[in-house]
Amino acid sequence: MILDNVIDREFQMMLLPLNILEILYCQPKFRITETFITPNGIRENLLCTLGVLLMILANVGYVSINSYIPGNDEISDIIHSFICTDAAFYIVYCLLMYAMNIIYKNQIVQLIIKMQKAYRVLQNENGLRRFQKSNWIFVVAVFLFYFTYNLSYTIFNIYRVTHLLYDVVLFYFDVNIIVAIRIVKFLEYELILWKKELNKFLKTCSTTNHNQLVKYLVNVSYEERLLLSAYSNIIGAFGLCANVFGMSVSNFLLNFMS
């Protein structure tokens, strides 16, 4: 139903820093028009395609600029092979991400909808405002740390300027990780809220005498259905998150451990 795709203004604000990061790196996951969230349209798909083309050009350009060391052909050949292999990996991985973005375009929308449905039951405005701020802080802090880390290597002449620019481009592959972290963090927060509401509900039932429970049985049943619905949406959102971001997270963990 189209009404299921209505997304509240406050929820949009919570997602805004993640959306901006995705658009900045040509990886929009969905489209929000006024109060509706829908899968990527032609404009978003073109932006994703542009991102893939830019990644390919960046890798080809980096190989051509940095794979030759004057005066040492043997080392140049080794470095050239290494950089070419690295670039080929990034290009293939970029194409896989592009394909996954298309395959899971409906699931990412369902993920956001389930997150919001659960929140509508659990309602905590202060918590949502905190996430609006913390998402901005997290996105900006991670990007600045990443840029500063690579800039320091450039300042001390360990990296060339071209390497710094290339690393900024490669942040493309970390965007999904950042988005996944914040989504999982919000889902964990919803689970905490759900547990509090469940404990409150159970306490109310345990302290209410039998006659009153029978009298208000309809309300009790309604509360049960709401809590069950919220839990179902949270668990469903976790599953969708694993589908949508699983490949990016797995690759990140493999690189981190290697």
mmCIF file of C-alpha atoms in Angstrom:
data_model
loop_
_atom_site.group_PDB
_atom_site.id
_atom_site.type_symbol
_atom_site.label_atom_id
_atom_site.label_comp_id
_atom_site.label_asym_id
_atom_site.label_seq_id
_atom_site.Cartn_x
_atom_site.Cartn_y
_atom_site.Cartn_z
ATOM 1 C CA MET A 1 0.000 0.000 0.000
ATOM 2 C CA ILE A 2 1.188 3.500 -0.839
ATOM 3 C CA LEU A 3 0.438 4.703 2.712
ATOM 4 C CA ASP A 4 3.057 2.281 4.009
ATOM 5 C CA ASN A 5 5.632 4.366 2.138
ATOM 6 C CA VAL A 6 4.852 7.543 4.059
ATOM 7 C CA ILE A 7 7.915 8.605 6.005
ATOM 8 C CA ASP A 8 7.673 11.110 8.833
ATOM 9 C CA ARG A 9 9.575 14.375 8.741
ATOM 10 C CA GLU A 10 11.501 13.630 11.938
ATOM 11 C CA PHE A 11 12.517 10.239 10.604
ATOM 12 C CA GLN A 12 13.711 11.863 7.386
ATOM 13 C CA MET A 13 15.896 14.205 9.427
ATOM 14 C CA MET A 14 17.432 11.217 11.192
ATOM 15 C CA LEU A 15 18.322 9.656 7.829
ATOM 16 C CA LEU A 16 19.489 12.919 6.232
ATOM 17 C CA PRO A 17 23.243 12.740 7.018
ATOM 18 C CA LEU A 18 23.364 9.165 5.745
ATOM 19 C CA ASN A 19 21.490 10.177 2.583
ATOM 20 C CA ILE A 20 23.849 13.084 1.931
ATOM 21 C CA LEU A 21 26.884 10.826 2.313
ATOM 22 C CA GLU A 22 25.371 8.291 -0.089
ATOM 23 C CA ILE A 23 24.549 10.959 -2.670
ATOM 24 C CA LEU A 24 27.983 12.570 -2.293
ATOM 25 C CA TYR A 25 29.571 9.230 -3.169
ATOM 26 C CA CYS A 26 27.001 8.406 -5.873
ATOM 27 C CA GLN A 27 25.334 5.577 -3.953
ATOM 28 C CA PRO A 28 21.740 6.629 -3.230
ATOM 29 C CA LYS A 29 19.761 3.720 -1.809
ATOM 30 C CA PHE A 30 16.263 5.174 -2.130
ATOM 31 C CA ARG A 31 14.343 8.289 -3.064
ATOM 32 C CA ILE A 32 12.347 10.494 -0.711
ATOM 33 C CA THR A 33 9.858 12.836 -2.370
ATOM 34 C CA GLU A 34 8.099 15.061 0.146
ATOM 35 C CA THR A 35 6.658 12.459 2.538
ATOM 36 C CA PHE A 36 7.084 9.258 0.515
ATOM 37 C CA ILE A 37 10.003 6.861 0.272
ATOM 38 C CA THR A 38 10.360 4.838 -2.924
ATOM 39 C CA PRO A 39 13.037 2.707 -4.608
ATOM 40 C CA ASN A 40 15.623 4.445 -6.767
ATOM 41 C CA GLY A 41 14.266 5.998 -9.933
ATOM 42 C CA ILE A 42 15.991 6.937 -13.183
ATOM 43 C CA ARG A 43 17.820 9.900 -11.634
ATOM 44 C CA GLU A 44 19.221 7.859 -8.753
ATOM 45 C CA ASN A 45 20.219 4.997 -11.056
ATOM 46 C CA LEU A 46 22.056 7.431 -13.312
ATOM 47 C CA LEU A 47 23.890 8.807 -10.289
ATOM 48 C CA CYS A 48 24.899 5.271 -9.260
ATOM 49 C CA THR A 49 26.109 4.606 -12.803
ATOM 50 C CA LEU A 50 28.118 7.825 -12.723
ATOM 51 C CA GLY A 51 29.704 6.672 -9.475
ATOM 52 C CA VAL A 52 30.792 3.388 -11.049
ATOM 53 C CA LEU A 53 32.275 5.174 -14.066
ATOM 54 C CA LEU A 54 34.154 7.611 -11.829
ATOM 55 C CA MET A 55 35.518 4.730 -9.755
ATOM 56 C CA ILE A 56 36.755 2.979 -12.896
ATOM 57 C CA LEU A 57 38.372 6.184 -14.177
ATOM 58 C CA ALA A 58 39.949 6.871 -10.781
ATOM 59 C CA ASN A 59 41.509 3.410 -10.633
ATOM 60 C CA VAL A 60 42.746 3.499 -14.225
ATOM 61 C CA GLY A 61 44.171 6.976 -13.663
ATOM 62 C CA TYR A 62 45.867 5.959 -10.439
ATOM 63 C CA VAL A 63 47.505 2.965 -12.119
ATOM 64 C CA SER A 64 48.800 5.064 -14.998
ATOM 65 C CA ILE A 65 50.205 7.793 -12.733
ATOM 66 C CA ASN A 66 51.745 5.783 -9.896
ATOM 67 C CA SER A 67 52.951 2.481 -11.309
ATOM 68 C CA TYR A 68 56.319 3.651 -12.663
ATOM 69 C CA ILE A 69 59.484 4.441 -10.713
ATOM 70 C CA PRO A 70 62.185 6.110 -12.838
ATOM 71 C CA GLY A 71 65.493 4.272 -12.971
ATOM 72 C CA ASN A 72 64.300 0.928 -11.646
ATOM 73 C CA ASP A 73 62.331 -1.101 -14.156
ATOM 74 C CA GLU A 74 62.248 -4.255 -12.022
ATOM 75 C CA ILE A 75 60.644 -2.522 -9.047
ATOM 76 C CA SER A 76 58.359 -0.639 -11.413
ATOM 77 C CA ASP A 77 57.079 -3.928 -12.834
ATOM 78 C CA ILE A 78 56.376 -5.294 -9.351
ATOM 79 C CA ILE A 79 54.599 -2.127 -8.255
ATOM 80 C CA HIS A 80 52.692 -2.003 -11.527
ATOM 81 C CA SER A 81 51.445 -5.576 -11.043
ATOM 82 C CA PHE A 82 50.455 -4.875 -7.448
ATOM 83 C CA ILE A 83 48.618 -1.649 -8.253
ATOM 84 C CA CYS A 84 46.870 -3.224 -11.255
ATOM 85 C CA THR A 85 45.658 -6.119 -9.106
ATOM 86 C CA ASP A 86 44.458 -3.701 -6.458
ATOM 87 C CA ALA A 87 42.658 -1.554 -9.019
ATOM 88 C CA ALA A 88 41.061 -4.598 -10.664
ATOM 89 C CA PHE A 89 39.715 -5.696 -7.280
ATOM 90 C CA TYR A 90 38.200 -2.287 -6.594
ATOM 91 C CA ILE A 91 36.610 -2.123 -10.040
ATOM 92 C CA VAL A 92 35.054 -5.586 -9.729
ATOM 93 C CA TYR A 93 33.893 -4.844 -6.187
ATOM 94 C CA CYS A 94 32.419 -1.553 -7.348
ATOM 95 C CA LEU A 95 30.449 -3.350 -10.070
ATOM 96 C CA LEU A 96 29.207 -5.893 -7.524
ATOM 97 C CA MET A 97 28.029 -3.091 -5.237
ATOM 98 C CA TYR A 98 26.249 -1.497 -8.178
ATOM 99 C CA ALA A 99 24.490 -4.776 -8.956
ATOM 100 C CA MET A 100 23.535 -5.325 -5.311
ATOM 101 C CA ASN A 101 22.132 -1.814 -5.156
ATOM 102 C CA ILE A 102 19.774 -2.692 -8.003
ATOM 103 C CA ILE A 103 18.902 -6.157 -6.702
ATOM 104 C CA TYR A 104 18.054 -4.933 -3.202
ATOM 105 C CA LYS A 105 16.448 -1.601 -4.124
ATOM 106 C CA ASN A 106 13.055 -2.712 -2.794
ATOM 107 C CA GLN A 107 14.482 -4.333 0.319
ATOM 108 C CA ILE A 108 16.263 -1.164 1.443
ATOM 109 C CA VAL A 109 12.943 0.694 1.258
ATOM 110 C CA GLN A 110 11.257 -2.059 3.269
ATOM 111 C CA LEU A 111 14.082 -1.824 5.802
ATOM 112 C CA ILE A 112 13.437 1.880 6.385
ATOM 113 C CA ILE A 113 9.673 1.335 6.544
ATOM 114 C CA LYS A 114 10.034 -1.427 9.143
ATOM 115 C CA MET A 115 12.347 0.758 11.222
ATOM 116 C CA GLN A 116 9.770 3.531 11.197
ATOM 117 C CA LYS A 117 6.822 1.224 11.922
ATOM 118 C CA ALA A 118 8.579 -0.082 15.015
ATOM 119 C CA TYR A 119 9.446 3.441 16.109
ATOM 120 C CA ARG A 120 5.845 4.611 15.722
ATOM 121 C CA VAL A 121 4.819 2.003 18.288
ATOM 122 C CA LEU A 122 7.702 2.690 20.668
ATOM 123 C CA GLN A 123 7.792 6.514 20.230
ATOM 124 C CA ASN A 124 10.635 8.323 21.940
ATOM 125 C CA GLU A 125 11.148 11.811 20.526
ATOM 126 C CA ASN A 126 14.214 12.561 22.628
ATOM 127 C CA GLY A 127 15.887 9.406 21.387
ATOM 128 C CA LEU A 128 15.126 10.251 17.766
ATOM 129 C CA ARG A 129 16.553 13.743 18.204
ATOM 130 C CA ARG A 130 19.705 12.244 19.674
ATOM 131 C CA PHE A 131 20.063 10.042 16.618
ATOM 132 C CA GLN A 132 19.530 13.029 14.334
ATOM 133 C CA LYS A 133 22.515 14.722 15.966
ATOM 134 C CA SER A 134 24.663 11.638 16.477
ATOM 135 C CA ASN A 135 24.302 10.585 12.829
ATOM 136 C CA TRP A 136 25.714 13.944 11.742
ATOM 137 C CA ILE A 137 28.522 13.695 14.273
ATOM 138 C CA PHE A 138 29.374 10.119 13.314
ATOM 139 C CA VAL A 139 29.418 10.744 9.555
ATOM 140 C CA VAL A 140 31.489 13.928 9.790
ATOM 141 C CA ALA A 141 33.871 12.483 12.395
ATOM 142 C CA VAL A 142 34.579 9.304 10.413
ATOM 143 C CA PHE A 143 35.188 11.215 7.193
ATOM 144 C CA LEU A 144 37.459 13.766 8.890
ATOM 145 C CA PHE A 145 39.423 11.030 10.633
ATOM 146 C CA TYR A 146 39.833 9.146 7.354
ATOM 147 C CA PHE A 147 40.926 12.282 5.501
ATOM 148 C CA THR A 148 43.251 13.485 8.279
ATOM 149 C CA TYR A 149 44.856 10.062 8.582
ATOM 150 C CA ASN A 150 45.720 9.995 4.884
ATOM 151 C CA LEU A 151 46.651 13.679 4.847
ATOM 152 C CA SER A 152 49.243 13.078 7.559
ATOM 153 C CA TYR A 153 50.965 10.536 5.306
ATOM 154 C CA THR A 154 51.011 13.117 2.530
ATOM 155 C CA ILE A 155 52.407 15.848 4.780
ATOM 156 C CA PHE A 156 55.290 13.591 5.821
ATOM 157 C CA ASN A 157 55.942 12.681 2.175
ATOM 158 C CA ILE A 158 54.962 9.047 2.656
ATOM 159 C CA TYR A 159 52.076 9.412 0.195
ATOM 160 C CA ARG A 160 51.865 11.469 -2.946
ATOM 161 C CA VAL A 161 49.042 13.959 -3.342
ATOM 162 C CA THR A 162 47.554 11.656 -5.964
ATOM 163 C CA HIS A 163 47.473 8.884 -3.368
ATOM 164 C CA LEU A 164 45.605 11.161 -0.969
ATOM 165 C CA LEU A 165 43.016 11.971 -3.623
ATOM 166 C CA TYR A 166 42.739 8.300 -4.525
ATOM 167 C CA ASP A 167 42.117 7.356 -0.895
ATOM 168 C CA VAL A 168 39.380 9.982 -0.647
ATOM 169 C CA VAL A 169 37.779 8.362 -3.688
ATOM 170 C CA LEU A 170 38.132 4.907 -2.120
ATOM 171 C CA PHE A 171 36.020 6.101 0.791
ATOM 172 C CA TYR A 172 33.279 5.096 -1.654
ATOM 173 C CA PHE A 173 33.611 1.542 -0.330
ATOM 174 C CA ASP A 174 33.199 2.597 3.308
ATOM 175 C CA VAL A 175 29.905 4.429 2.809
ATOM 176 C CA ASN A 176 27.857 1.249 3.162
ATOM 177 C CA ILE A 177 29.713 0.381 6.366
ATOM 178 C CA ILE A 178 28.880 3.746 7.914
ATOM 179 C CA VAL A 179 25.217 3.487 6.920
ATOM 180 C CA ALA A 180 24.993 -0.102 8.178
ATOM 181 C CA ILE A 181 26.539 0.835 11.541
ATOM 182 C CA ARG A 182 24.043 3.632 12.122
ATOM 183 C CA ILE A 183 21.066 1.523 11.051
ATOM 184 C CA VAL A 184 22.085 -1.342 13.332
ATOM 185 C CA LYS A 185 22.652 1.133 16.153
ATOM 186 C CA PHE A 186 19.132 2.492 15.708
ATOM 187 C CA LEU A 187 17.649 -1.003 15.595
ATOM 188 C CA GLU A 188 19.477 -1.858 18.811
ATOM 189 C CA TYR A 189 17.994 1.271 20.346
ATOM 190 C CA GLU A 190 14.528 0.184 19.217
ATOM 191 C CA LEU A 191 15.077 -3.201 20.844
ATOM 192 C CA ILE A 192 15.929 -1.464 24.118
ATOM 193 C CA LEU A 193 12.763 0.641 23.864
ATOM 194 C CA TRP A 194 10.741 -2.466 23.051
ATOM 195 C CA LYS A 195 12.079 -4.287 26.090
ATOM 196 C CA LYS A 196 11.167 -1.337 28.319
ATOM 197 C CA GLU A 197 7.652 -1.229 26.895
ATOM 198 C CA LEU A 198 7.285 -4.990 27.331
ATOM 199 C CA ASN A 199 8.397 -4.818 30.964
ATOM 200 C CA LYS A 200 6.004 -1.942 31.566
ATOM 201 C CA PHE A 201 3.173 -3.918 29.978
ATOM 202 C CA LEU A 202 3.937 -7.046 32.012
ATOM 203 C CA LYS A 203 4.162 -5.030 35.201
ATOM 204 C CA THR A 204 0.797 -3.427 34.488
ATOM 205 C CA CYS A 205 -0.780 -6.825 33.875
ATOM 206 C CA SER A 206 0.726 -8.314 37.025
ATOM 207 C CA THR A 207 -0.477 -5.466 39.237
ATOM 208 C CA THR A 208 -3.995 -5.322 37.792
ATOM 209 C CA ASN A 209 -6.625 -7.583 39.325
ATOM 210 C CA HIS A 210 -8.425 -10.183 37.246
ATOM 211 C CA ASN A 211 -11.747 -8.324 37.008
ATOM 212 C CA GLN A 212 -10.104 -5.207 35.631
ATOM 213 C CA LEU A 213 -8.124 -7.251 33.107
ATOM 214 C CA VAL A 214 -11.311 -8.893 31.868
ATOM 215 C CA LYS A 215 -13.004 -5.505 31.659
ATOM 216 C CA TYR A 216 -10.181 -4.048 29.594
ATOM 217 C CA LEU A 217 -9.334 -7.222 27.697
ATOM 218 C CA VAL A 218 -9.696 -5.501 24.341
ATOM 219 C CA ASN A 219 -7.088 -2.886 25.266
ATOM 220 C CA VAL A 220 -4.736 -5.535 26.611
ATOM 221 C CA SER A 221 -5.032 -7.525 23.406
ATOM 222 C CA TYR A 222 -4.382 -4.378 21.371
ATOM 223 C CA GLU A 223 -1.226 -3.604 23.370
ATOM 224 C CA GLU A 224 -0.016 -7.150 22.849
ATOM 225 C CA ARG A 225 -0.507 -6.878 19.100
ATOM 226 C CA LEU A 226 1.342 -3.560 18.977
ATOM 227 C CA LEU A 227 4.328 -4.937 20.867
ATOM 228 C CA LEU A 228 4.380 -8.075 18.747
ATOM 229 C CA SER A 229 4.184 -5.979 15.585
ATOM 230 C CA ALA A 230 7.054 -3.750 16.741
ATOM 231 C CA TYR A 231 9.220 -6.758 17.569
ATOM 232 C CA SER A 232 8.423 -8.373 14.230
ATOM 233 C CA ASN A 233 9.397 -5.192 12.379
ATOM 234 C CA ILE A 234 12.665 -4.849 14.290
ATOM 235 C CA ILE A 235 13.700 -8.451 13.634
ATOM 236 C CA GLY A 236 12.612 -8.136 10.011
ATOM 237 C CA ALA A 237 14.674 -4.963 9.669
ATOM 238 C CA PHE A 238 17.745 -6.744 11.049
ATOM 239 C CA GLY A 239 17.296 -9.439 8.408
ATOM 240 C CA LEU A 240 16.910 -6.917 5.596
ATOM 241 C CA CYS A 241 19.951 -5.015 6.838
ATOM 242 C CA ALA A 242 22.002 -8.212 6.656
ATOM 243 C CA ASN A 243 20.846 -8.781 3.069
ATOM 244 C CA VAL A 244 21.458 -5.238 1.875
ATOM 245 C CA PHE A 245 24.781 -4.550 3.594
ATOM 246 C CA GLY A 246 26.090 -8.072 4.193
ATOM 247 C CA MET A 247 28.585 -8.084 1.331
ATOM 248 C CA SER A 248 30.079 -4.709 2.289
ATOM 249 C CA VAL A 249 30.398 -5.656 5.946
ATOM 250 C CA SER A 250 31.963 -9.033 5.114
ATOM 251 C CA ASN A 251 34.523 -7.427 2.818
ATOM 252 C CA PHE A 252 35.346 -4.791 5.429
ATOM 253 C CA LEU A 253 35.910 -7.440 8.100
ATOM 254 C CA LEU A 254 38.100 -9.508 5.776
ATOM 255 C CA ASN A 255 40.238 -6.468 4.956
ATOM 256 C CA PHE A 256 40.398 -5.490 8.611
ATOM 257 C CA MET A 257 41.587 -8.934 9.709
ATOM 258 C CA SER A 258 44.041 -9.420 6.841
#
